[in-house]
Coordinates of C-alpha atoms in Angstrom, one line a residue:
X16 CA -25.2 -2.9 -18.7
X17 CA -22.7 -5.3 -17.3
X18 CA -19.1 -4.1 -16.8
X19 CA -16.5 -6.2 -15.2
X20 CA -13.5 -4.9 -13.3
X21 CA -10.5 -7.2 -12.9
X22 CA -7.9 -6.4 -10.3
X23 CA -4.7 -8.4 -10.2
X24 CA -2.3 -8.0 -7.3
X25 CA 1.4 -8.2 -8.0
X26 CA 4.4 -8.5 -5.6
X27 CA 6.2 -5.1 -5.5
X28 CA 9.7 -5.3 -7.0
X29 CA 12.3 -5.5 -4.3
X30 CA 14.9 -2.8 -4.0
X31 CA 17.7 -5.3 -4.6
X32 CA 16.0 -7.0 -7.6
X33 CA 18.1 -6.5 -10.8
X34 CA 16.4 -4.2 -13.3
X35 CA 16.8 -6.8 -16.1
X36 CA 14.5 -9.2 -14.1
X37 CA 11.8 -6.6 -13.7
X38 CA 11.1 -6.3 -17.5
X39 CA 10.1 -10.0 -17.8
X40 CA 9.6 -12.0 -21.0
X41 CA 7.3 -10.9 -23.8
X42 CA 4.7 -13.5 -22.8
X43 CA 4.3 -13.3 -19.0
X44 CA 4.6 -16.6 -17.3
X45 CA 1.7 -18.2 -15.3
X46 CA 0.7 -16.3 -12.2
X47 CA 2.5 -17.7 -9.2
X48 CA 2.2 -14.9 -6.7
X49 CA -0.2 -16.2 -4.1
X50 CA -1.7 -13.9 -1.5
X51 CA -1.9 -15.1 2.1
X52 CA -5.4 -16.2 3.1
X53 CA -5.8 -13.5 5.7
X54 CA -4.7 -10.8 3.2
X55 CA -7.1 -12.2 0.6
X56 CA -10.0 -11.9 3.0
X57 CA -9.0 -8.4 4.0
X58 CA -8.6 -7.1 0.5
X59 CA -11.9 -8.6 -0.6
X60 CA -13.6 -6.9 2.3
X61 CA -11.8 -3.6 1.5
X62 CA -13.0 -3.4 -2.1
X63 CA -16.6 -3.6 -1.1
X64 CA -16.8 0.2 -1.5
X65 CA -16.5 -0.3 -5.3
X66 CA -19.1 -3.1 -5.7
X67 CA -21.1 -5.5 -3.6
X68 CA -20.6 -8.3 -6.2
X69 CA -17.0 -9.5 -5.7
X70 CA -15.3 -12.8 -6.4
X71 CA -12.0 -14.5 -7.2
X72 CA -11.7 -15.7 -10.8
X73 CA -12.4 -19.5 -10.6
X74 CA -9.7 -21.9 -11.5
X75 CA -6.9 -19.4 -11.4
X76 CA -4.5 -18.2 -8.6
X77 CA -5.8 -15.9 -6.0
X78 CA -4.4 -12.5 -7.0
X79 CA -7.2 -11.7 -9.5
X80 CA -10.3 -10.1 -8.0
X81 CA -13.4 -9.7 -10.2
X82 CA -16.0 -7.0 -9.5
X83 CA -19.3 -6.1 -11.3
X84 CA -19.2 -2.3 -11.6
X85 CA -21.8 -1.7 -14.3
X86 CA -24.1 0.0 -11.8
X87 CA -21.7 1.2 -9.1
X88 CA -19.4 3.2 -11.4
X89 CA -22.0 6.0 -11.5
X90 CA -21.5 6.5 -7.7
X91 CA -18.0 7.6 -8.3
X92 CA -18.8 9.9 -11.3
X93 CA -18.0 7.3 -14.1
X94 CA -15.4 4.6 -14.7
X95 CA -12.5 7.0 -15.0
X96 CA -13.2 8.4 -11.6
X97 CA -13.6 4.9 -10.2
X98 CA -10.2 3.9 -11.5
X99 CA -8.7 7.1 -9.9
X100 CA -10.2 6.2 -6.6
X101 CA -9.0 2.6 -7.0
X102 CA -5.5 3.9 -7.6
X103 CA -5.6 6.0 -4.4
X104 CA -7.0 2.9 -2.6
X105 CA -4.0 0.8 -3.7
X106 CA -1.6 3.5 -2.8
X107 CA -2.9 3.8 0.7
X108 CA -2.3 0.1 1.2
X109 CA 1.0 0.1 -0.7
X110 CA -0.2 -2.5 -3.2
X111 CA 1.1 -3.1 -6.7
X112 CA -1.7 -4.1 -9.0
X113 CA -3.1 -3.9 -12.5
X114 CA -6.8 -3.1 -13.2
X115 CA -9.0 -3.2 -16.2
X116 CA -12.7 -2.6 -16.9
X117 CA -14.4 -4.3 -19.9
X118 CA -17.7 -5.8 -21.1
X119 CA -16.6 -9.4 -20.4
X120 CA -14.6 -11.1 -17.7
X121 CA -12.4 -12.8 -20.3
X122 CA -11.3 -9.5 -21.8
X123 CA -10.7 -7.8 -18.4
X124 CA -8.7 -10.8 -17.2
X125 CA -6.6 -10.9 -20.4
X126 CA -5.6 -7.3 -20.1
X127 CA -4.6 -7.3 -16.5
X128 CA -2.4 -10.4 -17.1
X129 CA -1.0 -9.8 -20.6
X130 CA -1.9 -6.3 -21.8
X131 CA -0.4 -3.9 -19.3
X132 CA 3.1 -3.0 -18.3
X133 CA 4.5 -4.7 -15.2
X134 CA 6.8 -2.0 -13.8
X135 CA 4.5 0.8 -12.4
X136 CA 2.9 0.2 -9.0
X137 CA -0.5 0.8 -10.5
X138 CA -1.6 0.7 -14.2
X139 CA -5.0 0.4 -15.6
X140 CA -7.1 0.4 -18.8
X141 CA -10.7 0.9 -19.7
X142 CA -12.1 -0.9 -22.7
X143 CA -14.9 0.8 -24.6
X144 CA -17.9 -1.2 -25.8
X145 CA -16.8 -1.5 -29.4
X146 CA -13.0 -2.1 -28.7
X147 CA -13.1 -5.6 -27.4
X148 CA -11.8 -7.4 -30.6
X149 CA -9.3 -4.6 -31.3
X150 CA -7.8 -4.8 -27.8
X151 CA -7.7 -8.6 -27.8
X152 CA -6.0 -9.0 -31.2
X153 CA -2.4 -8.2 -30.2
X154 CA -2.5 -10.3 -27.0
X155 CA -1.0 -13.8 -26.9
X156 CA -3.3 -16.8 -27.1
X157 CA -2.5 -17.6 -23.4
X158 CA -4.6 -14.6 -22.5
X159 CA -7.8 -16.6 -23.3
X160 CA -7.2 -18.8 -20.3
X161 CA -6.8 -22.0 -22.4
X162 CA -5.0 -25.1 -21.3
X163 CA -1.3 -25.6 -21.9
X164 CA -1.6 -28.3 -24.6
X165 CA -4.0 -26.1 -26.6
X166 CA -1.8 -23.0 -26.4
X167 CA 1.3 -25.1 -27.4
X168 CA -0.5 -26.6 -30.4
X169 CA -1.6 -23.1 -31.5
X170 CA 2.0 -21.8 -31.4
X171 CA 3.2 -24.8 -33.3
X172 CA 0.8 -23.9 -36.1
X173 CA 2.0 -20.3 -36.1
X174 CA -1.0 -18.9 -34.3
X175 CA 0.7 -16.8 -31.6
X176 CA -1.8 -14.0 -31.1
X177 CA -5.6 -13.8 -30.6
X178 CA -5.9 -11.7 -33.8
X179 CA -4.9 -14.7 -35.9
X180 CA -7.6 -16.7 -34.2
X181 CA -10.2 -14.1 -35.1
X182 CA -9.3 -14.3 -38.8
X183 CA -9.9 -18.1 -38.9
X184 CA -13.3 -19.6 -39.6
X185 CA -15.2 -20.8 -36.5
X186 CA -15.9 -24.1 -38.1
X187 CA -12.2 -24.8 -38.6
X188 CA -11.6 -24.1 -34.9
X189 CA -14.3 -26.5 -33.9
X190 CA -13.0 -29.3 -36.0
X191 CA -9.3 -29.0 -35.1
X192 CA -9.3 -27.9 -31.5
X193 CA -11.1 -28.7 -28.2
X194 CA -14.4 -27.0 -27.5
X195 CA -12.6 -25.1 -24.7
X196 CA -10.8 -22.8 -27.3
X197 CA -14.0 -21.6 -29.0
X198 CA -15.8 -21.3 -25.7
X199 CA -13.1 -19.0 -24.2
X200 CA -12.9 -17.0 -27.4
X201 CA -16.7 -16.5 -27.5
X202 CA -16.7 -15.6 -23.7
X203 CA -14.0 -13.0 -24.2
X204 CA -16.0 -11.4 -27.1
X205 CA -19.3 -11.5 -25.2
X206 CA -20.9 -14.0 -27.6
X207 CA -21.5 -16.5 -24.8
X208 CA -22.0 -15.4 -21.2
X209 CA -19.6 -16.2 -18.4
X210 CA -20.5 -16.1 -14.8
X211 CA -18.2 -15.8 -11.8
X212 CA -18.9 -17.0 -8.3
X213 CA -19.3 -14.0 -6.0
X214 CA -18.1 -14.4 -2.5
X215 CA -20.8 -13.8 0.0
X216 CA -19.7 -10.9 2.3
X217 CA -19.6 -11.5 6.0
X218 CA -22.5 -10.2 7.9
X219 CA -21.6 -6.8 9.4
X220 CA -22.8 -5.3 12.6
X221 CA -24.6 -2.1 11.7
X222 CA -27.3 0.3 13.1
X223 CA -29.1 3.1 11.3
X224 CA -31.5 5.8 12.1
X225 CA -33.4 8.3 9.8
X226 CA -35.5 11.3 10.7
X227 CA -37.8 13.8 9.0
X228 CA -36.2 17.2 9.8
X229 CA -32.6 17.9 8.9
X230 CA -30.0 18.5 11.6
X231 CA -27.5 21.3 11.2
X232 CA -25.6 21.0 14.5
X233 CA -23.1 18.5 15.6
X234 CA -24.5 17.8 19.1
X235 CA -27.8 16.2 18.0
X236 CA -25.9 13.9 15.6
X237 CA -23.5 12.8 18.3
X238 CA -26.5 12.0 20.6
X239 CA -27.8 9.8 17.8
X240 CA -24.5 7.9 17.7
X241 CA -24.6 7.5 21.5
X242 CA -28.0 5.9 21.0
X243 CA -26.9 3.6 18.2
X244 CA -23.6 2.4 19.5
X245 CA -24.9 0.1 22.2
X246 CA -26.7 -1.9 19.5
X247 CA -23.3 -2.7 18.0
X248 CA -21.2 -3.0 21.2
X249 CA -23.5 -5.4 22.9
X250 CA -23.2 -8.3 20.3
X251 CA -19.5 -7.6 20.1
X252 CA -19.0 -7.9 23.8
X253 CA -20.9 -11.2 23.7
X254 CA -18.3 -12.5 21.2
X255 CA -15.4 -11.2 23.3
X256 CA -14.5 -8.8 20.5
X257 CA -13.9 -5.0 20.4
X258 CA -14.1 -2.4 17.6
X259 CA -11.0 -1.8 15.6
X260 CA -12.5 0.2 12.7
X261 CA -15.8 1.9 12.8
X262 CA -17.6 3.6 9.8
X263 CA -20.1 6.4 10.3
X264 CA -22.2 7.4 7.2
X265 CA -24.0 10.7 7.2
X266 CA -26.8 11.2 4.7
X267 CA -27.9 14.7 3.6
X268 CA -31.3 15.9 2.4
X269 CA -30.2 15.7 -1.3
X270 CA -29.0 12.1 -0.7
X271 CA -25.4 13.3 -0.4
X272 CA -23.3 10.8 1.6
X273 CA -20.3 11.5 3.8
X274 CA -18.2 8.6 5.2
X275 CA -16.2 8.9 8.4
X276 CA -13.9 6.1 9.5
X277 CA -12.1 5.9 12.9
X278 CA -9.6 3.3 13.9
X279 CA -8.2 2.1 17.2
X280 CA -4.8 0.6 18.0
X281 CA -6.4 -1.6 20.6
X282 CA -9.9 -3.2 20.2
X283 CA -12.4 -1.5 22.4
X284 CA -16.1 -1.6 23.4
X285 CA -16.0 1.8 25.2
X286 CA -18.9 3.8 23.8
X287 CA -17.6 7.1 25.2
X288 CA -14.2 6.6 23.5
X289 CA -15.7 5.8 20.1
X290 CA -18.1 8.8 20.3
X291 CA -15.2 11.1 21.1
X292 CA -13.2 9.8 18.1
X293 CA -16.2 10.3 15.9
X294 CA -16.7 13.8 17.2
X295 CA -13.1 14.6 16.4
X296 CA -13.6 13.4 12.8
X297 CA -16.8 15.3 12.6
X298 CA -15.1 18.6 13.5
X299 CA -12.8 18.3 10.5
X300 CA -15.6 18.3 7.9
X301 CA -18.0 21.0 6.8
X302 CA -21.7 20.4 6.4
X303 CA -23.1 21.6 3.1
X304 CA -26.7 20.4 3.7
X305 CA -28.9 19.3 6.7
X306 CA -28.4 15.7 7.8
X307 CA -31.5 13.4 7.7
X308 CA -29.9 10.0 8.5
X309 CA -26.9 8.2 9.7
X310 CA -25.5 4.6 9.8
X311 CA -22.8 3.0 11.9
X312 CA -21.0 -0.1 10.7
X313 CA -18.3 -2.2 12.4
X314 CA -15.8 -2.6 9.6
X315 CA -13.3 -4.6 11.7
X316 CA -13.3 -6.2 15.1
X317 CA -10.8 -8.3 17.1
X318 CA -10.3 -9.9 20.4
X319 CA -8.6 -7.5 22.9
X320 CA -5.1 -8.4 24.1
X321 CA -5.1 -10.2 27.4
X322 CA -2.9 -8.5 29.9
X323 CA -1.8 -10.4 33.0
X324 CA -2.3 -8.7 36.3
X325 CA 0.9 -8.0 38.2
X326 CA 1.3 -8.9 41.8
X327 CA 3.5 -6.0 42.4
X328 CA 2.6 -2.5 41.2
X329 CA 6.1 -1.6 40.1
X330 CA 6.1 -4.5 37.6
X331 CA 2.8 -3.3 35.9
X332 CA 3.0 -1.6 32.5
X333 CA 3.5 2.1 32.7
X334 CA 0.4 4.3 32.4
X335 CA 2.3 6.3 29.8
X336 CA 1.9 3.5 27.3
X337 CA -1.9 3.6 27.4
X338 CA -1.9 7.4 27.3
X339 CA 0.4 7.3 24.2
X340 CA -2.0 4.9 22.5
X341 CA -4.9 7.2 23.2
X342 CA -3.0 10.2 21.9
X343 CA -2.2 8.4 18.6
X344 CA -5.9 7.4 18.2
X345 CA -7.1 10.9 18.8
X346 CA -4.6 12.5 16.5
X347 CA -5.4 10.0 13.8
X348 CA -9.1 10.7 14.3
X349 CA -8.7 14.4 14.1
X350 CA -6.1 14.6 11.3
X351 CA -6.6 11.4 9.4
X352 CA -4.9 8.0 9.7
X353 CA -2.2 8.9 7.1
X354 CA -1.2 12.1 9.0
X355 CA 0.3 10.3 12.0
X356 CA 3.4 8.2 11.1
X357 CA 6.1 6.3 12.8
X358 CA 9.7 5.7 11.8
X359 CA 10.4 2.2 10.5
X360 CA 14.1 1.1 10.1
X361 CA 15.3 -0.5 6.9
X362 CA 18.4 -2.5 6.2
X363 CA 20.3 -0.4 3.7
X364 CA 23.9 0.7 3.4
X365 CA 22.9 4.1 2.0
X366 CA 22.3 6.2 5.2
X367 CA 19.3 8.3 3.9
X368 CA 17.5 5.1 3.0
X369 CA 17.8 3.3 6.4
X370 CA 14.4 4.6 7.5
X371 CA 11.0 5.4 6.1
X372 CA 7.8 7.0 7.5
X373 CA 4.8 4.6 7.7
X374 CA 1.3 5.5 8.9
X375 CA 0.9 4.5 12.5
X376 CA -2.1 2.3 11.9
X377 CA -0.5 0.5 8.9
X378 CA 2.7 -0.2 10.9
X379 CA 0.6 -1.4 13.8
X380 CA -1.4 -3.7 11.6
X381 CA 1.7 -5.2 10.0
X382 CA 3.3 -5.8 13.4
X383 CA 0.2 -7.5 14.9
X384 CA -0.7 -9.6 11.8
X385 CA 2.8 -10.9 11.1
X386 CA 3.3 -14.5 11.7
X387 CA 6.3 -16.2 13.4
X388 CA 8.2 -16.5 10.0
X389 CA 7.6 -12.8 9.2
X390 CA 8.8 -11.7 12.6
X391 CA 11.8 -13.9 12.4
X392 CA 12.8 -12.4 9.0
X393 CA 12.3 -8.8 10.3
X394 CA 14.5 -9.6 13.2
X395 CA 17.2 -11.0 11.0
X396 CA 17.0 -8.0 8.8
X397 CA 17.5 -5.7 11.7
X398 CA 20.5 -7.7 13.0
X399 CA 22.2 -7.6 9.6
X400 CA 21.8 -3.8 9.3
X401 CA 23.2 -3.3 12.8
X402 CA 26.1 -5.6 12.2
X403 CA 27.1 -3.7 9.1
X404 CA 27.0 -0.4 10.9
X405 CA 28.9 -1.5 13.9
X406 CA 31.9 -2.4 11.7
X407 CA 32.3 1.2 10.5
X408 CA 32.1 4.6 12.0
X409 CA 29.3 5.4 14.5
X410 CA 26.2 7.0 13.0
X411 CA 25.3 10.6 13.8
X412 CA 22.3 11.4 16.0
X413 CA 21.0 14.1 13.5
X414 CA 20.9 13.3 9.8
X415 CA 20.0 15.6 7.0
X416 CA 17.2 14.4 4.7
X417 CA 19.5 15.2 1.7
X418 CA 23.3 15.7 2.0
X419 CA 24.3 19.4 1.7
X420 CA 27.2 20.4 -0.6
X421 CA 30.1 22.0 1.2
X422 CA 33.6 23.3 0.3
X423 CA 36.5 21.4 1.7
X424 CA 40.2 22.0 1.8
X425 CA 42.4 18.9 2.3
X426 CA 46.2 18.4 2.2
X427 CA 45.9 15.6 -0.5
X428 CA 43.3 14.5 -3.0
X429 CA 42.5 11.4 -1.0
X430 CA 43.3 12.9 2.4
X431 CA 41.3 14.0 5.4
X432 CA 39.6 17.3 5.3
X433 CA 41.5 20.1 7.1
X434 CA 38.9 22.9 6.7
X435 CA 35.4 23.1 5.4
X436 CA 32.9 25.8 4.7
X437 CA 29.2 25.2 5.4
X438 CA 26.8 27.9 4.2
X439 CA 28.6 31.1 5.5
X440 CA 30.6 29.6 8.3
X441 CA 34.2 28.2 8.0
X442 CA 35.2 25.4 10.3
X443 CA 38.7 24.2 11.1
X444 CA 39.2 20.5 11.7
X445 CA 40.9 19.5 14.9
X446 CA 40.9 15.7 14.3
X447 CA 39.1 13.1 12.2
X448 CA 38.3 9.5 11.8
X449 CA 37.8 7.4 8.6
X450 CA 37.3 7.0 5.8
X451 CA 34.5 4.4 5.8
X452 CA 33.5 3.5 2.2
X453 CA 29.8 3.0 1.5
X454 CA 28.6 1.7 -1.9
X455 CA 25.2 0.7 -3.3
X456 CA 24.5 -2.3 -5.5
X457 CA 24.9 -2.1 -9.3
X458 CA 21.3 -3.3 -9.8
X459 CA 19.9 0.0 -8.5
X460 CA 21.0 1.8 -11.6
X461 CA 23.7 4.6 -11.1
X462 CA 25.8 3.4 -8.3
X463 CA 26.6 5.6 -5.2
X464 CA 30.2 5.4 -3.9
X465 CA 31.2 7.6 -0.9
X466 CA 34.0 7.9 1.6
X467 CA 32.6 9.0 5.0
X468 CA 34.6 10.9 7.7
X469 CA 33.8 11.9 11.2
X470 CA 35.5 15.1 12.1
X471 CA 35.8 17.2 15.2
X472 CA 36.1 21.0 14.7
X473 CA 38.1 23.4 16.9
X474 CA 34.7 24.7 18.2
X475 CA 33.9 21.2 19.6
X476 CA 31.3 20.2 17.0
X477 CA 31.4 16.7 15.6
X478 CA 30.1 16.4 12.0
X479 CA 29.7 13.6 9.4
X480 CA 31.2 14.4 6.0
X481 CA 31.6 12.4 2.9
X482 CA 33.4 12.7 -0.5
X483 CA 31.5 11.5 -3.5
X484 CA 34.0 9.3 -5.4
X485 CA 32.4 9.9 -8.7
X486 CA 31.9 13.7 -8.7
X487 CA 34.8 14.4 -6.2
X488 CA 32.4 16.7 -4.4
X489 CA 32.2 17.0 -0.6
X490 CA 28.9 16.9 1.4
X491 CA 27.8 17.3 5.0
X492 CA 25.4 14.6 6.0
X493 CA 24.8 14.9 9.8
X494 CA 25.9 16.0 13.3
X495 CA 26.9 14.1 16.5
X496 CA 25.7 15.3 19.9

C-alpha cells in the first residue's frame, strides 16, 4: 500500500522575533522560505535512510520533500516509530519542520502546510486510511494547491474550506470551475493517482562482503574492513577526494542490522586511520548475534584542503593543530559525534546566553560550508557583541550556568553592596564598580532587568554581582581571576 510522507522545512523563529509575528494568520501565506541548493542536496541525501524514493513536490518551493514510506515504515517498527526517528533526525540537525503521512500526496502536502501548528520545532500527524476526507474538511481551499484565481473565486462564493467543496455536486464543480479544481480534489482523496518525480540518488562508493560462518570477535571483522577499504579509497584518490563520513553496516545471522558512522574533520584516504576510527566505534557496541556480512559506504567525500609548504620551518603550522584534529575525531568516534562539543559565541546582552555548546562536527560543517555573505554576517555579529561589552564592565573569567541567590547588605536601596553572604561564607566589600544595567527585549516575553556590579572583597576576591530590578533580589554570577 502506498503511503506518502511530506516533510516541510521551516526557518526557525529568531530569538529577537516578536511573539505576535510567530503566530501568523489563520490561512498561512504562500511558502517563501527557500533552502540553499547545497542544503537541499544534503537534506535529500540524509533522508535516504527513511526511503529510497524521494523527490521535491513539483511546481512548489523547495522546502517540501516527498517520500514513499509504504514499504519502509516496517523497518522502523511502524509509522509512529518512523516519525519518532524522523524527529530525532531533525533535532540532530537543528531543523524546524512539519511532517505528515497519508495515503495521497495531496493530503500529506495540505497537512504540513495548513493543518499543523507553526511554533514547535517539530510537529507531525499520521492520517489513517479512512480519515482523509475528515482531515481535509476543516482546511482552507488553498491547501488543494489550486491557482490563485480559483481560490479567490471560491472565497467570493463563500467556499472557504474544503469541507464545503465536498458537499457540492461534482457536476457543478466541473461546470463552474476549471478542471484543475476537481483534479486536485480527486488527487487529495485518492480517486485519481498523482505521481511525483523522484530524484535519482547519486551513485555511492560502496563495498560489501558476506560469509557463511558467523563471526563473534572484533579482529576478523576489522580485517574484512581492511580488505574492503582499498576498493573505496582507490576511486576516491583518483578524483582527488577524501572520506568525510563513512558508514559501516554489520549484518547478523537473523538479518539484524547495525549501522556505524564515523566522521572526519579533514578529508582523508588513510586506510589505517579509518580502520582505527571504525574499531573505536565497534568497541562501544555489544554483539547480540554472530556477524555474517558487512558493507562499507562513503556517505560524504570532499577535496582535502591544500596547504602551502613553508620555506622556513618556524612558519609552518604547529603539529599540535593536527594532533588536536586527530583527538577530536577519535573522541567522536568512541563517544559519538554529539558527545564532543565546542563553545560558540552568540551576540546577546544576557550574559548566560552569550554562548552555546554545539557538536564539533556540526560547527565545523557550518564554518566550512558558509559562503562569503554568511562569514561576513557572523563577523559583524561578533563585532557588535564585543562593542556592546566593551562599553560596560569587563566580563568575568568564570561564569555560573545559572546565577546563585545571595544575601546582600547595602547602605541604600539603590547603593553599592557593602557585605554579602554566599552559601555559608560572609564577605566584606573593599571597593566596587558599577552599576551596569542589562536588559532584554520586550519580545522575549517577561523582560529581564539587572544592575551588575564588580566588587573586590577584603580577601582579594573579585566577584560579579547583580540586583534584579523586578524582584529586588541579589545574585552572584561569576568570578574574576
